[in-house]
């Protein structure tokens, strides 16, 4: 740095006390100080040229993405994060050619990372076994209402008998609600199609007959006939449809069904409901009786021609030898974890003419388990994917309600199929080491 001290001494020694001399001396001092500032700015500029400004946020994202990608090469999210960060770092101002080229090479290296098939299969298997995270509900926010059942759905009334919410059948069907049930509910904010969500059932009270219309139901009714000429006369157990004690043949117009996404065909299973006091029941029952619910089961052979060709996997299943068994539209509960990819097991039930009903075997509350299985005909428990406490509850309620019951030790096709056979034929629930004969159906 320029040493300006001697220059200042000379200027001060030669400066007299008159005004002109003082002005000249001040000008000389400013000139020397200006030369010093200019030199410092020049040195600072030279240093700045050697400094590269790096976006620390993007650098941190890059490092985070690389860490997760090294641990799990099949992590697509981590791969995309790393690629995005390295791209933004490449576009930074002031970086030299070598630095930029290294970033480009790193980007290509990240793109080339491929997960092995074994690693992907392992990841898929682990995801299938993960227990779904059920959103926590704050029961303190729920208010109590009384249920008044409708032909489809229900009303929730307050202590003043004023209707506060009206819920759809799709919201309450699995809860098996009836008029008089006391529930806790909260307003539905996330789904604009629903007014409220029921948190839990907390009690029951008798409602005066003058306040509630009496409703009769006919469950698991079988739709029969061809398109345009569908009718219902009996249910899956062979029981005839009767209104006020008189057998009825109910014509069905699929175009009037409440859910336009489901088409009624020959073999469809539905629940019916009607108000006992409806005057139309005598002259025109079709106007008074309403379809409350449609069970989604495999469609009949008449509609198969309109479907797409089966996949290779489905074709292989069809080629497997079929056991000598016909479920005749019985409701089959599949006790397995919620969302545990039970599609294959449901396909087995459909193959033998049953109605598959998934049961969440990770739900340990006895009342919930009981409500799920008390109306079933058969229950198959897949022990490899069920909570320990639920296993005992399911077995207990199956015995209480005289439901056919069997256990499949694995989720394999043959193990589940044989468990279904044992339940239907009244054979031992557990196969174990004993020898059991499984008859093959004759073609």
XYZ file of C-alpha atoms in Angstrom:
443
model
C 0.000 0.000 0.000
C 1.253 3.554 -0.795
C 2.862 5.216 2.291
C 1.335 8.689 2.375
C 2.659 9.795 5.802
C 5.871 11.614 4.651
C 3.908 13.504 1.981
C 1.444 14.737 4.590
C 4.283 15.926 6.842
C 5.851 18.000 4.056
C 2.473 19.542 3.167
C 1.759 20.474 6.781
C 5.249 21.968 7.302
C 4.936 24.165 4.193
C 1.387 25.314 4.940
C 1.135 28.838 6.359
C -1.760 30.228 8.355
C -3.262 32.417 5.605
C -6.409 31.358 3.787
C -4.821 30.676 0.418
C -2.092 28.452 1.885
C -4.634 26.474 3.873
C -6.771 25.861 0.782
C -3.762 24.649 -1.219
C -2.713 22.348 1.597
C -6.208 20.849 1.901
C -6.371 20.198 -1.848
C -3.010 18.428 -1.743
C -4.103 16.215 1.150
C -7.353 15.235 -0.665
C -5.349 14.321 -3.763
C -3.088 11.984 -1.799
C -6.047 10.333 0.010
C -7.862 9.933 -3.325
C -4.867 8.065 -4.753
C -4.992 5.700 -1.767
C -8.738 4.939 -2.174
C -8.295 4.245 -5.879
C -5.555 1.734 -5.166
C -7.759 -0.102 -2.621
C -10.670 -0.285 -5.057
C -8.404 -1.686 -7.750
C -7.103 -4.419 -5.430
C -10.672 -5.227 -4.297
C -11.835 -5.614 -7.900
C -8.987 -8.031 -8.651
C -9.919 -10.146 -5.664
C -13.649 -10.259 -6.595
C -12.797 -11.691 -9.987
C -11.405 -14.788 -8.276
C -14.543 -15.307 -6.111
C -17.469 -17.417 -7.495
C -20.894 -16.823 -5.966
C -22.511 -20.216 -5.195
C -26.208 -20.721 -4.420
C -25.928 -22.532 -1.094
C -29.590 -23.564 -1.174
C -29.186 -25.398 -4.483
C -25.904 -26.915 -3.319
C -27.653 -28.244 -0.208
C -30.474 -29.713 -2.330
C -27.894 -31.399 -4.562
C -26.092 -32.981 -1.615
C -29.370 -34.104 -0.019
C -30.572 -35.671 -3.260
C -27.268 -37.482 -3.785
C -27.321 -38.874 -0.229
C -30.809 -40.357 -0.684
C -29.950 -41.592 -4.179
C -26.847 -43.422 -2.958
C -28.888 -45.130 -0.234
C -31.770 -45.955 -2.595
C -31.053 -45.842 -6.359
C -34.774 -46.477 -7.011
C -35.772 -43.206 -5.321
C -37.149 -41.213 -8.265
C -37.910 -38.169 -6.133
C -34.294 -37.903 -4.927
C -33.033 -38.300 -8.495
C -35.227 -35.468 -9.772
C -34.176 -33.220 -6.879
C -30.476 -33.757 -7.596
C -30.910 -33.147 -11.342
C -32.816 -29.922 -10.754
C -30.208 -28.598 -8.325
C -27.205 -29.419 -10.533
C -28.910 -27.770 -13.516
C -29.371 -24.504 -11.586
C -25.758 -24.584 -10.341
C -24.557 -24.988 -13.916
C -26.301 -21.757 -14.905
C -24.620 -19.696 -12.132
C -22.721 -16.556 -13.249
C -18.931 -16.296 -13.150
C -17.977 -19.971 -13.020
C -14.990 -21.160 -15.019
C -15.038 -23.763 -17.784
C -13.605 -26.604 -15.684
C -16.162 -26.111 -12.898
C -19.050 -25.983 -15.372
C -17.847 -29.120 -17.169
C -17.681 -31.043 -13.869
C -21.294 -30.092 -13.157
C -22.350 -31.239 -16.630
C -20.585 -34.589 -16.105
C -22.256 -34.974 -12.705
C -25.651 -34.364 -14.289
C -25.086 -37.091 -16.879
C -23.877 -39.481 -14.168
C -27.051 -38.936 -12.140
C -29.200 -39.575 -15.212
C -27.450 -42.883 -15.844
C -28.178 -44.292 -12.363
C -30.427 -47.340 -12.741
C -31.917 -49.458 -9.947
C -31.625 -53.233 -10.301
C -34.766 -55.348 -10.767
C -34.219 -57.023 -7.391
C -34.095 -53.635 -5.671
C -37.299 -52.486 -7.387
C -39.080 -55.743 -6.452
C -37.944 -55.330 -2.850
C -39.227 -51.749 -2.756
C -42.619 -52.765 -4.170
C -42.887 -55.592 -1.631
C -42.009 -53.278 1.278
C -44.586 -50.717 0.151
C -47.241 -53.449 -0.029
C -46.515 -54.406 3.595
C -46.544 -50.850 4.932
C -49.402 -50.117 7.279
C -51.346 -47.205 5.781
C -51.191 -44.050 7.828
C -54.680 -43.244 8.992
C -55.155 -39.494 9.419
C -55.531 -38.549 13.047
C -58.941 -37.260 13.986
C -59.468 -34.724 16.709
C -62.529 -36.138 18.432
C -62.772 -33.048 20.616
C -64.068 -31.065 17.622
C -66.944 -33.453 16.876
C -70.505 -32.517 17.833
C -73.197 -35.062 18.639
C -76.157 -35.688 16.356
C -78.902 -38.293 16.034
C -79.242 -40.346 12.837
C -82.522 -40.389 10.910
C -82.202 -42.988 8.147
C -83.426 -42.158 4.627
C -83.984 -44.495 1.693
C -80.513 -43.461 0.571
C -78.208 -41.827 3.093
C -79.337 -40.189 6.320
C -80.041 -36.919 8.086
C -78.158 -35.791 11.193
C -80.426 -33.883 13.556
C -79.554 -31.859 16.666
C -81.277 -31.763 20.070
C -83.939 -29.447 18.614
C -84.837 -32.063 15.955
C -83.548 -29.753 13.238
C -81.688 -31.331 10.305
C -78.114 -30.034 10.341
C -76.448 -32.320 7.748
C -77.548 -34.793 5.074
C -75.063 -37.565 4.277
C -74.869 -39.800 1.208
C -75.214 -43.570 1.245
C -71.578 -43.963 0.192
C -70.523 -42.246 3.448
C -72.541 -44.388 5.845
C -73.170 -47.762 4.188
C -70.196 -49.481 5.836
C -71.241 -48.099 9.261
C -74.587 -49.957 9.125
C -76.353 -46.963 10.708
C -79.993 -47.014 11.792
C -82.391 -44.335 12.985
C -81.638 -43.414 16.574
C -77.876 -43.947 16.461
C -76.007 -41.104 18.150
C -72.854 -40.098 16.281
C -70.124 -37.485 16.481
C -69.534 -35.564 13.246
C -67.581 -32.591 11.923
C -68.193 -30.381 8.862
C -66.431 -31.635 5.724
C -64.061 -28.982 4.380
C -61.808 -30.868 1.968
C -64.538 -32.554 -0.110
C -67.187 -30.171 -1.434
C -69.479 -33.116 -2.339
C -70.021 -34.007 1.332
C -71.572 -31.879 4.060
C -70.046 -33.643 7.069
C -67.941 -36.622 8.134
C -68.927 -39.043 10.908
C -66.126 -39.613 13.413
C -67.667 -42.398 15.476
C -70.862 -43.927 16.873
C -71.284 -43.097 20.558
C -74.760 -44.317 21.507
C -78.417 -44.894 20.674
C -81.801 -43.458 21.668
C -85.366 -44.372 20.772
C -87.017 -41.890 18.452
C -90.794 -41.297 18.581
C -92.603 -43.107 15.768
C -94.219 -39.821 14.747
C -90.785 -38.287 14.053
C -89.338 -41.127 11.968
C -90.754 -42.854 8.887
C -90.538 -46.639 9.111
C -88.249 -48.131 6.430
C -88.103 -51.731 5.204
C -85.077 -53.172 3.410
C -84.329 -56.163 1.195
C -80.611 -56.947 1.155
C -78.535 -58.689 -1.536
C -81.302 -58.702 -4.129
C -80.306 -60.327 -7.436
C -80.993 -58.460 -10.691
C -82.071 -60.849 -13.453
C -82.971 -60.566 -17.123
C -81.541 -58.908 -20.206
C -80.824 -55.244 -20.915
C -84.057 -53.269 -20.948
C -85.973 -56.107 -19.244
C -84.341 -56.368 -15.811
C -86.293 -57.376 -12.702
C -85.855 -58.473 -9.072
C -87.873 -61.231 -7.426
C -85.501 -62.776 -4.840
C -82.144 -62.257 -3.108
C -78.875 -64.182 -3.189
C -80.113 -66.594 -0.471
C -83.245 -67.416 -2.491
C -85.634 -65.390 -0.300
C -88.526 -63.848 -2.256
C -89.100 -60.089 -2.364
C -92.273 -59.382 -0.380
C -94.046 -56.091 0.338
C -96.673 -56.207 3.110
C -96.514 -59.999 2.893
C -97.175 -60.169 -0.861
C -94.546 -61.459 -3.333
C -93.492 -58.782 -5.805
C -91.733 -58.871 -9.176
C -89.933 -55.532 -9.276
C -88.962 -54.162 -12.718
C -85.619 -52.337 -12.699
C -84.743 -49.280 -14.781
C -80.944 -48.972 -14.649
C -81.082 -45.408 -16.016
C -82.746 -44.214 -12.796
C -80.005 -45.522 -10.557
C -78.450 -42.873 -8.307
C -74.851 -43.579 -9.363
C -74.537 -43.189 -13.117
C -71.061 -44.758 -13.143
C -72.423 -48.211 -12.319
C -74.599 -50.043 -14.818
C -77.075 -52.657 -13.625
C -76.919 -55.928 -15.565
C -78.005 -59.519 -15.169
C -76.365 -60.828 -11.982
C -75.909 -57.483 -10.195
C -76.423 -57.556 -6.418
C -78.254 -54.630 -4.789
C -79.930 -53.496 -1.555
C -83.518 -52.214 -1.744
C -85.344 -49.852 0.627
C -88.835 -48.362 0.849
C -91.031 -46.406 3.242
C -93.683 -48.682 4.759
C -96.308 -45.938 4.576
C -95.830 -45.116 0.899
C -99.238 -45.376 -0.791
C -97.599 -46.247 -4.116
C -96.608 -49.694 -2.825
C -100.046 -51.156 -3.676
C -100.468 -49.910 -7.241
C -96.910 -49.322 -8.452
C -94.146 -50.701 -6.173
C -91.451 -49.731 -8.711
C -92.032 -46.048 -7.913
C -91.854 -46.550 -4.141
C -88.976 -49.021 -3.856
C -85.520 -47.537 -4.306
C -82.130 -49.114 -4.936
C -80.050 -48.107 -1.935
C -76.749 -49.755 -2.795
C -75.081 -51.721 -5.597
C -72.349 -54.219 -4.765
C -69.502 -54.127 -7.257
C -68.946 -57.710 -8.318
C -67.718 -59.356 -11.486
C -70.258 -58.805 -14.270
C -72.061 -61.694 -15.941
C -70.901 -63.420 -19.058
C -73.314 -61.400 -21.195
C -71.240 -58.268 -20.657
C -67.865 -59.958 -21.084
C -67.964 -59.506 -24.856
C -67.884 -55.735 -24.390
C -64.822 -55.800 -22.159
C -61.181 -55.642 -23.245
C -59.184 -58.818 -23.672
C -57.765 -60.284 -20.493
C -54.128 -59.660 -19.649
C -51.593 -62.503 -19.632
C -51.827 -62.730 -15.842
C -55.603 -63.070 -15.884
C -55.376 -65.704 -18.597
C -52.991 -67.755 -16.482
C -55.414 -67.619 -13.523
C -58.238 -68.830 -15.736
C -56.091 -71.807 -16.787
C -55.623 -72.981 -13.174
C -57.698 -76.032 -12.201
C -60.930 -74.999 -10.519
C -62.066 -76.557 -7.257
C -65.521 -78.102 -6.981
C -67.160 -75.131 -5.283
C -69.899 -72.577 -6.020
C -70.469 -69.758 -3.523
C -73.846 -68.676 -4.994
C -73.419 -64.930 -4.263
C -72.412 -65.421 -0.629
C -70.672 -62.438 0.996
C -67.039 -63.375 1.637
C -65.051 -61.220 4.064
C -61.320 -61.040 3.256
C -59.590 -60.194 6.530
C -56.396 -58.494 5.486
C -54.779 -55.091 6.030
C -56.484 -52.058 4.498
C -55.231 -51.362 0.937
C -52.977 -54.442 1.047
C -53.405 -55.205 -2.684
C -56.233 -57.683 -2.106
C -57.309 -57.525 -5.788
C -56.032 -61.054 -6.490
C -57.941 -62.470 -3.513
C -61.113 -60.674 -4.580
C -60.617 -62.214 -8.024
C -60.620 -65.690 -6.468
C -63.906 -64.993 -4.686
C -65.426 -63.667 -7.921
C -64.222 -66.756 -9.754
C -66.360 -68.949 -7.516
C -69.440 -66.710 -7.660
C -69.043 -64.913 -4.317
C -69.171 -61.246 -3.296
C -65.769 -60.135 -1.911
C -65.876 -57.747 1.088
C -62.466 -56.433 2.323
C -62.030 -56.329 6.110
C -59.354 -54.147 7.702
C -57.597 -56.677 9.933
C -55.240 -54.010 11.286
C -58.188 -52.329 13.021
C -58.105 -53.706 16.552
C -61.325 -52.165 17.950
C -63.768 -54.985 18.663
C -66.908 -53.005 17.822
C -65.536 -52.006 14.416
C -64.479 -55.586 13.661
C -67.910 -56.878 14.738
C -69.779 -54.412 12.499
C -67.635 -55.475 9.526
C -68.292 -59.200 9.762
C -71.676 -59.751 11.445
C -73.631 -59.703 8.148
C -71.191 -61.895 6.201
C -71.605 -65.516 5.141
C -67.914 -66.490 5.034
C -64.759 -64.995 6.551
C -61.233 -65.875 5.415
C -58.450 -64.631 7.681
C -55.006 -64.108 6.102
C -52.866 -64.420 9.228
C -49.647 -63.148 7.617
C -51.183 -59.689 7.171
C -53.425 -59.313 10.235
C -52.858 -57.699 13.606
C -52.553 -60.251 16.427
C -55.431 -58.880 18.520
C -57.707 -58.654 15.465
C -57.108 -62.358 14.749
C -58.799 -63.362 17.997
C -61.646 -60.860 17.517
C -62.443 -62.099 13.998
C -62.457 -65.728 15.108
C -64.679 -64.845 18.084
C -67.306 -62.972 16.053
C -67.321 -65.572 13.273
C -68.299 -68.140 15.908
C -70.826 -65.788 17.553
C -72.734 -65.103 14.312
C -72.320 -68.663 12.932
C -70.243 -67.497 9.969
C -68.233 -70.003 7.962
C -64.577 -69.432 8.848
C -61.157 -70.567 7.658
C -57.557 -69.376 7.871
C -55.031 -68.845 5.082
C -51.455 -68.767 6.377
C -50.236 -66.791 3.363
C -51.491 -64.462 0.637
C -50.709 -67.006 -2.083
C -53.352 -67.945 -4.648
C -53.571 -71.636 -3.747
C -53.483 -71.099 0.043
C -56.379 -68.642 -0.067
C -58.369 -70.744 -2.539
C -58.060 -73.821 -0.314
C -59.062 -71.831 2.775
C -62.176 -70.673 0.908
C -62.937 -74.290 -0.004
C -62.561 -75.470 3.616
C -64.876 -72.724 4.887
C -67.591 -73.461 2.321
C -67.421 -77.241 2.831
C -67.297 -77.081 6.649
C -63.792 -78.552 6.809
C -61.178 -77.621 9.471
C -60.330 -73.903 9.513
C -56.589 -74.627 9.692
C -54.942 -76.956 7.203
C -51.849 -77.670 9.309
C -50.183 -81.033 8.740
C -53.421 -82.949 8.226
C -54.372 -84.350 4.832
C -57.426 -82.677 3.310
C -58.875 -83.651 -0.060
C -59.676 -80.747 -2.418
C -62.004 -81.929 -5.183
C -61.451 -80.538 -8.670
C -64.478 -79.327 -10.604
C -65.546 -81.477 -13.534
C -65.635 -79.707 -16.878
